[in-house]
mmCIF file of C-alpha atoms and ligand atoms in Angstrom:
data_model
loop_
_atom_site.group_PDB
_atom_site.id
_atom_site.type_symbol
_atom_site.label_atom_id
_atom_site.label_comp_id
_atom_site.label_asym_id
_atom_site.label_seq_id
_atom_site.Cartn_x
_atom_site.Cartn_y
_atom_site.Cartn_z
ATOM 1 C CA MET A 1 -44.040 35.002 52.228
ATOM 2 C CA LYS A 2 -42.933 37.406 49.510
ATOM 3 C CA PRO A 3 -44.871 37.091 46.230
ATOM 4 C CA ASN A 4 -42.732 35.393 43.588
ATOM 5 C CA ILE A 5 -42.856 37.176 40.199
ATOM 6 C CA LEU A 6 -41.674 35.379 37.071
ATOM 7 C CA VAL A 7 -39.803 37.877 34.892
ATOM 8 C CA ILE A 8 -39.232 36.984 31.230
ATOM 9 C CA ALA A 9 -37.018 39.697 29.730
ATOM 10 C CA GLY A 10 -33.636 40.659 28.291
ATOM 11 C CA HIS A 11 -30.362 41.482 30.048
ATOM 12 C CA ASP A 12 -28.909 44.990 29.806
ATOM 13 C CA PRO A 13 -25.280 44.850 31.002
ATOM 14 C CA SER A 14 -25.290 48.597 31.763
ATOM 15 C CA GLY A 15 -27.755 47.932 34.579
ATOM 16 C CA GLY A 16 -30.391 50.528 33.702
ATOM 17 C CA ALA A 17 -33.065 48.535 31.882
ATOM 18 C CA GLY A 18 -34.105 44.908 31.363
ATOM 19 C CA ILE A 19 -33.624 42.272 34.023
ATOM 20 C CA HIS A 20 -31.696 44.589 36.410
ATOM 21 C CA ALA A 21 -34.572 47.087 36.360
ATOM 22 C CA ASP A 22 -37.097 44.299 36.866
ATOM 23 C CA ILE A 23 -35.359 42.697 39.850
ATOM 24 C CA GLU A 24 -34.708 46.039 41.532
ATOM 25 C CA ALA A 25 -38.290 47.272 41.065
ATOM 26 C CA ILE A 26 -39.763 44.014 42.371
ATOM 27 C CA GLN A 27 -37.445 43.968 45.382
ATOM 28 C CA ALA A 28 -38.202 47.623 46.157
ATOM 29 C CA LEU A 29 -41.915 46.799 46.280
ATOM 30 C CA GLY A 30 -41.584 43.749 48.495
ATOM 31 C CA GLY A 31 -41.546 40.928 45.930
ATOM 32 C CA PHE A 32 -39.091 38.220 44.876
ATOM 33 C CA ALA A 33 -38.030 37.914 41.219
ATOM 34 C CA SER A 34 -37.353 34.673 39.331
ATOM 35 C CA THR A 35 -35.905 35.339 35.883
ATOM 36 C CA LEU A 36 -35.911 33.760 32.438
ATOM 37 C CA ILE A 37 -33.519 35.785 30.291
ATOM 38 C CA THR A 38 -34.673 35.890 26.666
ATOM 39 C CA ALA A 39 -31.612 37.717 25.295
ATOM 40 C CA LEU A 40 -28.223 39.162 26.165
ATOM 41 C CA THR A 41 -27.894 42.675 24.761
ATOM 42 C CA VAL A 42 -24.812 44.745 23.921
ATOM 43 C CA GLN A 43 -25.254 48.282 25.214
ATOM 44 C CA ASN A 44 -24.141 51.046 27.556
ATOM 45 C CA SER A 45 -26.063 54.036 28.898
ATOM 46 C CA ARG A 46 -25.771 55.709 25.460
ATOM 47 C CA ARG A 47 -26.941 53.092 22.952
ATOM 48 C CA VAL A 48 -27.823 49.480 22.105
ATOM 49 C CA THR A 49 -25.590 47.923 19.445
ATOM 50 C CA GLY A 50 -26.731 44.310 19.362
ATOM 51 C CA PHE A 51 -28.221 41.310 21.101
ATOM 52 C CA GLN A 52 -28.127 37.536 21.097
ATOM 53 C CA LEU A 53 -31.287 35.522 21.739
ATOM 54 C CA THR A 54 -31.329 32.675 24.232
ATOM 55 C CA ASP A 55 -31.748 29.191 22.827
ATOM 56 C CA LEU A 56 -35.331 28.017 23.364
ATOM 57 C CA ASP A 57 -34.155 24.572 24.539
ATOM 58 C CA LEU A 58 -32.251 26.233 27.360
ATOM 59 C CA LEU A 59 -35.268 28.416 28.253
ATOM 60 C CA ASP A 60 -37.409 25.260 28.265
ATOM 61 C CA ARG A 61 -35.108 23.536 30.744
ATOM 62 C CA GLN A 62 -34.942 26.647 32.946
ATOM 63 C CA ALA A 63 -38.734 27.042 32.918
ATOM 64 C CA ASP A 64 -39.274 23.347 33.742
ATOM 65 C CA ALA A 65 -36.879 23.631 36.692
ATOM 66 C CA LEU A 66 -38.646 26.722 38.053
ATOM 67 C CA LEU A 67 -42.190 25.431 37.550
ATOM 68 C CA ALA A 68 -41.325 22.156 39.279
ATOM 69 C CA ASP A 69 -40.383 24.115 42.396
ATOM 70 C CA TYR A 70 -42.102 27.517 42.591
ATOM 71 C CA SER A 71 -45.558 28.901 42.207
ATOM 72 C CA PHE A 72 -45.866 32.404 40.816
ATOM 73 C CA SER A 73 -48.144 35.276 41.805
ATOM 74 C CA ALA A 74 -47.555 37.313 38.624
ATOM 75 C CA VAL A 75 -45.578 37.298 35.373
ATOM 76 C CA LYS A 76 -43.791 40.270 33.794
ATOM 77 C CA ILE A 77 -42.726 40.046 30.151
ATOM 78 C CA GLY A 78 -40.274 42.515 28.616
ATOM 79 C CA MET A 79 -37.951 42.055 25.627
ATOM 80 C CA THR A 80 -38.925 38.976 23.616
ATOM 81 C CA GLY A 81 -36.767 39.594 20.511
ATOM 82 C CA SER A 82 -38.313 37.145 18.021
ATOM 83 C CA VAL A 83 -41.615 35.602 16.956
ATOM 84 C CA ALA A 84 -40.334 32.165 18.035
ATOM 85 C CA THR A 85 -39.650 33.475 21.559
ATOM 86 C CA VAL A 86 -43.094 35.144 21.689
ATOM 87 C CA GLU A 87 -44.675 31.801 20.744
ATOM 88 C CA TRP A 88 -42.558 29.988 23.336
ATOM 89 C CA ILE A 89 -43.718 32.447 26.042
ATOM 90 C CA ALA A 90 -47.368 31.912 25.050
ATOM 91 C CA ARG A 91 -46.905 28.155 25.566
ATOM 92 C CA LEU A 92 -45.341 28.829 28.977
ATOM 93 C CA LEU A 93 -48.236 31.093 30.025
ATOM 94 C CA ALA A 94 -50.669 28.257 29.243
ATOM 95 C CA ARG A 95 -48.967 26.406 32.122
ATOM 96 C CA LEU A 96 -49.732 29.295 34.519
ATOM 97 C CA PRO A 97 -53.518 29.689 34.372
ATOM 98 C CA GLY A 98 -55.069 32.500 36.422
ATOM 99 C CA VAL A 99 -51.744 34.285 37.090
ATOM 100 C CA PRO A 100 -51.793 38.033 36.278
ATOM 101 C CA VAL A 101 -49.476 38.910 33.388
ATOM 102 C CA VAL A 102 -47.985 42.334 32.561
ATOM 103 C CA LEU A 103 -46.672 42.571 28.989
ATOM 104 C CA ASP A 104 -44.278 45.417 28.164
ATOM 105 C CA PRO A 105 -44.160 45.080 24.347
ATOM 106 C CA VAL A 106 -40.499 46.095 23.943
ATOM 107 C CA LEU A 107 -39.570 46.764 20.313
ATOM 108 C CA ALA A 108 -36.645 49.217 20.534
ATOM 109 C CA ALA A 109 -34.499 50.987 23.119
ATOM 110 C CA GLU A 110 -35.078 54.614 24.097
ATOM 111 C CA SER A 111 -31.940 55.453 22.085
ATOM 112 C CA GLY A 112 -33.509 53.812 19.014
ATOM 113 C CA GLY A 113 -31.466 50.587 18.911
ATOM 114 C CA ALA A 114 -33.516 47.586 17.752
ATOM 115 C CA LEU A 115 -34.429 44.991 20.387
ATOM 116 C CA ALA A 116 -36.255 42.652 18.015
ATOM 117 C CA ARG A 117 -34.995 40.532 15.143
ATOM 118 C CA GLU A 118 -38.161 40.915 13.057
ATOM 119 C CA ASN A 119 -41.569 42.613 13.158
ATOM 120 C CA LEU A 120 -43.214 41.346 16.357
ATOM 121 C CA SER A 121 -46.460 43.340 16.225
ATOM 122 C CA ASP A 122 -48.824 40.594 15.071
ATOM 123 C CA ALA A 123 -47.263 37.937 17.300
ATOM 124 C CA LEU A 124 -47.406 40.184 20.381
ATOM 125 C CA ILE A 125 -51.019 41.153 19.732
ATOM 126 C CA ASP A 126 -52.458 37.889 18.428
ATOM 127 C CA VAL A 127 -50.401 35.278 20.288
ATOM 128 C CA LEU A 128 -49.337 36.867 23.586
ATOM 129 C CA ALA A 129 -51.805 39.660 24.391
ATOM 130 C CA PRO A 130 -54.835 37.324 24.767
ATOM 131 C CA ALA A 131 -53.044 35.661 27.697
ATOM 132 C CA THR A 132 -52.092 38.910 29.437
ATOM 133 C CA THR A 133 -53.824 41.116 32.002
ATOM 134 C CA VAL A 134 -52.398 44.451 30.875
ATOM 135 C CA LEU A 135 -50.049 45.712 28.143
ATOM 136 C CA THR A 136 -47.776 48.684 28.901
ATOM 137 C CA PRO A 137 -46.584 50.158 25.571
ATOM 138 C CA ASN A 138 -45.011 53.591 25.429
ATOM 139 C CA LEU A 139 -46.550 55.871 22.786
ATOM 140 C CA PRO A 140 -44.203 54.842 19.914
ATOM 141 C CA GLU A 141 -44.838 51.155 20.716
ATOM 142 C CA ALA A 142 -48.615 51.741 20.878
ATOM 143 C CA GLN A 143 -48.453 53.545 17.518
ATOM 144 C CA SER A 144 -46.430 50.825 15.904
ATOM 145 C CA LEU A 145 -48.619 48.003 17.321
ATOM 146 C CA SER A 146 -51.927 49.671 16.385
ATOM 147 C CA GLY A 147 -51.035 51.670 13.270
ATOM 148 C CA GLU A 148 -52.830 54.664 14.893
ATOM 149 C CA HIS A 149 -51.174 57.990 15.707
ATOM 150 C CA GLY A 150 -52.866 59.659 18.711
ATOM 151 C CA VAL A 151 -52.743 58.306 22.286
ATOM 152 C CA HIS A 152 -56.510 57.732 22.441
ATOM 153 C CA ALA A 153 -56.830 56.210 18.977
ATOM 154 C CA ALA A 154 -53.841 53.905 19.538
ATOM 155 C CA GLY A 155 -54.832 52.864 23.082
ATOM 156 C CA GLU A 156 -58.475 52.242 22.224
ATOM 157 C CA ALA A 157 -57.611 50.292 19.076
ATOM 158 C CA LEU A 158 -55.171 48.095 20.975
ATOM 159 C CA SER A 159 -57.501 47.503 23.889
ATOM 160 C CA GLN A 160 -60.346 46.562 21.525
ATOM 161 C CA ARG A 161 -58.164 44.294 19.383
ATOM 162 C CA CYS A 162 -56.592 42.502 22.364
ATOM 163 C CA GLY A 163 -59.673 42.619 24.601
ATOM 164 C CA GLN A 164 -57.316 43.590 27.438
ATOM 165 C CA ALA A 165 -56.296 46.605 29.476
ATOM 166 C CA VAL A 166 -53.616 48.781 27.846
ATOM 167 C CA LEU A 167 -51.549 51.418 29.676
ATOM 168 C CA VAL A 168 -50.053 53.846 27.134
ATOM 169 C CA THR A 169 -47.242 55.829 28.757
ATOM 170 C CA GLY A 170 -46.700 59.392 27.576
ATOM 171 C CA THR A 171 -42.998 59.978 28.209
ATOM 172 C CA HIS A 172 -42.376 60.264 24.467
ATOM 173 C CA ASP A 173 -45.186 62.790 23.873
ATOM 174 C CA ASP A 174 -44.278 66.485 23.503
ATOM 175 C CA THR A 175 -46.643 67.709 26.264
ATOM 176 C CA ASP A 176 -45.598 69.670 29.417
ATOM 177 C CA GLN A 177 -46.900 66.894 31.605
ATOM 178 C CA VAL A 178 -46.445 63.179 31.157
ATOM 179 C CA SER A 179 -49.931 61.658 30.839
ATOM 180 C CA ASN A 180 -50.331 57.912 31.182
ATOM 181 C CA HIS A 181 -53.625 56.480 29.907
ATOM 182 C CA LEU A 182 -55.196 53.192 30.977
ATOM 183 C CA PHE A 183 -57.631 51.917 28.348
ATOM 184 C CA GLN A 184 -59.949 49.020 29.124
ATOM 185 C CA PRO A 185 -62.567 47.802 26.680
ATOM 186 C CA ASP A 186 -65.287 49.743 28.595
ATOM 187 C CA ARG A 187 -63.291 52.263 30.653
ATOM 188 C CA HIS A 188 -60.600 54.944 30.406
ATOM 189 C CA ARG A 189 -58.557 56.619 33.134
ATOM 190 C CA HIS A 190 -55.452 58.813 33.053
ATOM 191 C CA TRP A 191 -52.766 60.100 35.408
ATOM 192 C CA ASP A 192 -50.669 63.265 34.887
ATOM 193 C CA TRP A 193 -47.121 63.705 36.194
ATOM 194 C CA PRO A 194 -44.767 66.696 36.030
ATOM 195 C CA ARG A 195 -42.313 66.160 33.144
ATOM 196 C CA LEU A 196 -38.820 65.547 34.545
ATOM 197 C CA PRO A 197 -35.740 67.000 32.849
ATOM 198 C CA HIS A 198 -33.750 63.994 31.635
ATOM 199 C CA VAL A 199 -34.023 60.994 29.326
ATOM 200 C CA TYR A 200 -34.251 57.826 31.400
ATOM 201 C CA HIS A 201 -33.098 54.301 30.680
ATOM 202 C CA GLY A 202 -35.298 51.530 32.035
ATOM 203 C CA SER A 203 -38.350 53.519 33.086
ATOM 204 C CA GLY A 204 -40.758 51.313 31.098
ATOM 205 C CA CYS A 205 -39.234 48.106 32.476
ATOM 206 C CA SER A 206 -39.373 49.479 36.024
ATOM 207 C CA LEU A 207 -43.023 50.513 35.699
ATOM 208 C CA ALA A 208 -44.182 47.189 34.244
ATOM 209 C CA SER A 209 -42.350 45.220 36.939
ATOM 210 C CA ALA A 210 -43.731 47.456 39.687
ATOM 211 C CA MET A 211 -47.239 46.819 38.336
ATOM 212 C CA ALA A 212 -46.635 43.048 38.234
ATOM 213 C CA CYS A 213 -45.418 43.103 41.837
ATOM 214 C CA LEU A 214 -48.399 45.125 43.079
ATOM 215 C CA LEU A 215 -50.834 42.866 41.176
ATOM 216 C CA ALA A 216 -49.062 39.899 42.798
ATOM 217 C CA ARG A 217 -49.674 41.545 46.165
ATOM 218 C CA GLY A 218 -53.400 41.568 45.414
ATOM 219 C CA GLU A 219 -53.962 45.180 44.371
ATOM 220 C CA PRO A 220 -56.712 45.650 41.756
ATOM 221 C CA LEU A 221 -55.485 46.803 38.323
ATOM 222 C CA GLU A 222 -56.240 50.535 38.575
ATOM 223 C CA GLN A 223 -54.770 50.776 42.078
ATOM 224 C CA ALA A 224 -51.632 48.845 41.068
ATOM 225 C CA THR A 225 -51.279 51.070 37.976
ATOM 226 C CA GLY A 226 -51.522 54.285 40.030
ATOM 227 C CA ASN A 227 -49.236 53.103 42.835
ATOM 228 C CA ALA A 228 -46.604 51.795 40.400
ATOM 229 C CA GLN A 229 -46.504 55.220 38.679
ATOM 230 C CA GLN A 230 -46.190 56.970 42.054
ATOM 231 C CA TRP A 231 -43.245 54.751 42.963
ATOM 232 C CA LEU A 232 -41.610 55.234 39.516
ATOM 233 C CA HIS A 233 -41.993 59.016 39.691
ATOM 234 C CA GLN A 234 -39.950 59.052 42.939
ATOM 235 C CA ALA A 235 -37.333 56.741 41.378
ATOM 236 C CA LEU A 236 -37.076 59.092 38.370
ATOM 237 C CA LYS A 237 -36.850 62.197 40.578
ATOM 238 C CA ASN A 238 -33.866 60.571 42.300
ATOM 239 C CA ALA A 239 -32.354 59.223 39.058
ATOM 240 C CA TRP A 240 -28.597 59.372 38.554
ATOM 241 C CA ARG A 241 -26.208 59.209 35.630
ATOM 242 C CA PRO A 242 -23.810 56.262 35.803
ATOM 243 C CA GLY A 243 -22.063 57.092 32.489
ATOM 244 C CA GLY A 244 -22.194 59.670 29.727
ATOM 245 C CA GLY A 245 -25.660 58.804 28.405
ATOM 246 C CA GLN A 246 -29.136 58.367 29.834
ATOM 247 C CA TYR A 247 -30.131 58.663 33.481
ATOM 248 C CA VAL A 248 -31.070 55.557 35.447
ATOM 249 C CA PRO A 249 -34.022 55.508 37.883
ATOM 250 C CA ASN A 250 -32.968 55.140 41.501
ATOM 251 C CA ARG A 251 -34.903 52.024 42.424
ATOM 252 C CA SER A 252 -33.149 51.371 45.742
ATOM 253 C CA PRO A 253 -35.355 51.694 48.806
ATOM 254 C CA ALA A 254 -34.546 54.946 50.668
ATOM 255 C CA PRO A 255 -31.653 54.361 53.156
HETATM 256 N N1 PLP B 301 -35.297 45.489 27.790
HETATM 257 C C1 PLP B 301 -33.977 45.552 27.511
HETATM 258 C C2 PLP B 301 -33.144 44.330 27.646
HETATM 259 C C3 PLP B 301 -33.433 46.749 27.126
HETATM 260 O O1 PLP B 301 -32.131 46.786 26.875
HETATM 261 C C4 PLP B 301 -34.249 47.913 27.018
HETATM 262 C C5 PLP B 301 -33.691 49.196 26.610
HETATM 263 O O2 PLP B 301 -32.556 49.375 26.322
HETATM 264 C C6 PLP B 301 -35.592 47.812 27.301
HETATM 265 C C7 PLP B 301 -36.065 46.587 27.686
HETATM 266 C C8 PLP B 301 -36.524 48.979 27.244
HETATM 267 O O3 PLP B 301 -36.159 49.921 28.178
HETATM 268 P P1 PLP B 301 -37.099 51.103 28.659
HETATM 269 O O4 PLP B 301 -37.646 50.725 29.993
HETATM 270 O O5 PLP B 301 -36.170 52.281 28.746
HETATM 271 O O6 PLP B 301 -38.191 51.260 27.661
#
């Protein structure tokens, strides 16, 4: 039996980020993805220009249908888009006790386009984070959620405030290597990766979904975090450019 991962995230029609990234990452790592799509975005590989949120009544009916039929081994949350959707997701998680949850606190696209209708920081931290296993902000998201500037200050503040593990990814830092830091209330660990030459679309989504899939397969948090980064690094090394903008990780299993 493949582990079934419930993905709650937005749709990117250009195929690089969002639900496409999530399904491809989960399939590449041996899982099966069920999806609740929080928003339809308007974008290509260059920029995001808008989005429309999914009606919560429709999400309710979709969630009821899935929960009546499937059991889930992990949940991955990406773009939420509004405080009301964050609150709706928190109510859904209460129906899935004991299931590991990876929360990628998406606020904006790599290109800078907004992916939230309002300020989501307090709702993500106070309403959703307590029900999650690990948060995976990139550095700008960690800064904006914590109000702190440095990687350590931001990661530690978030981990203390949420009482959860926080993986701060360093792609947006200006260092030669990309350092990803896992902060837990009583522990810290980091991984360094050679910085690759391009700007990538969907790397955060891919990493969070890979982690959810490996947690669903029973790997402990630190092992899942390391193995998901290893897998993503290969996908980024083999990335390709489908249009005139950002590169897309190659998440297909090797032929
Ligand atoms: N989710 C959606 C629907 C998006 O469109 C994007 C970026 O455009 C993201 C998440 C975040 O993508 P990334 O993994 O590049 O941070």
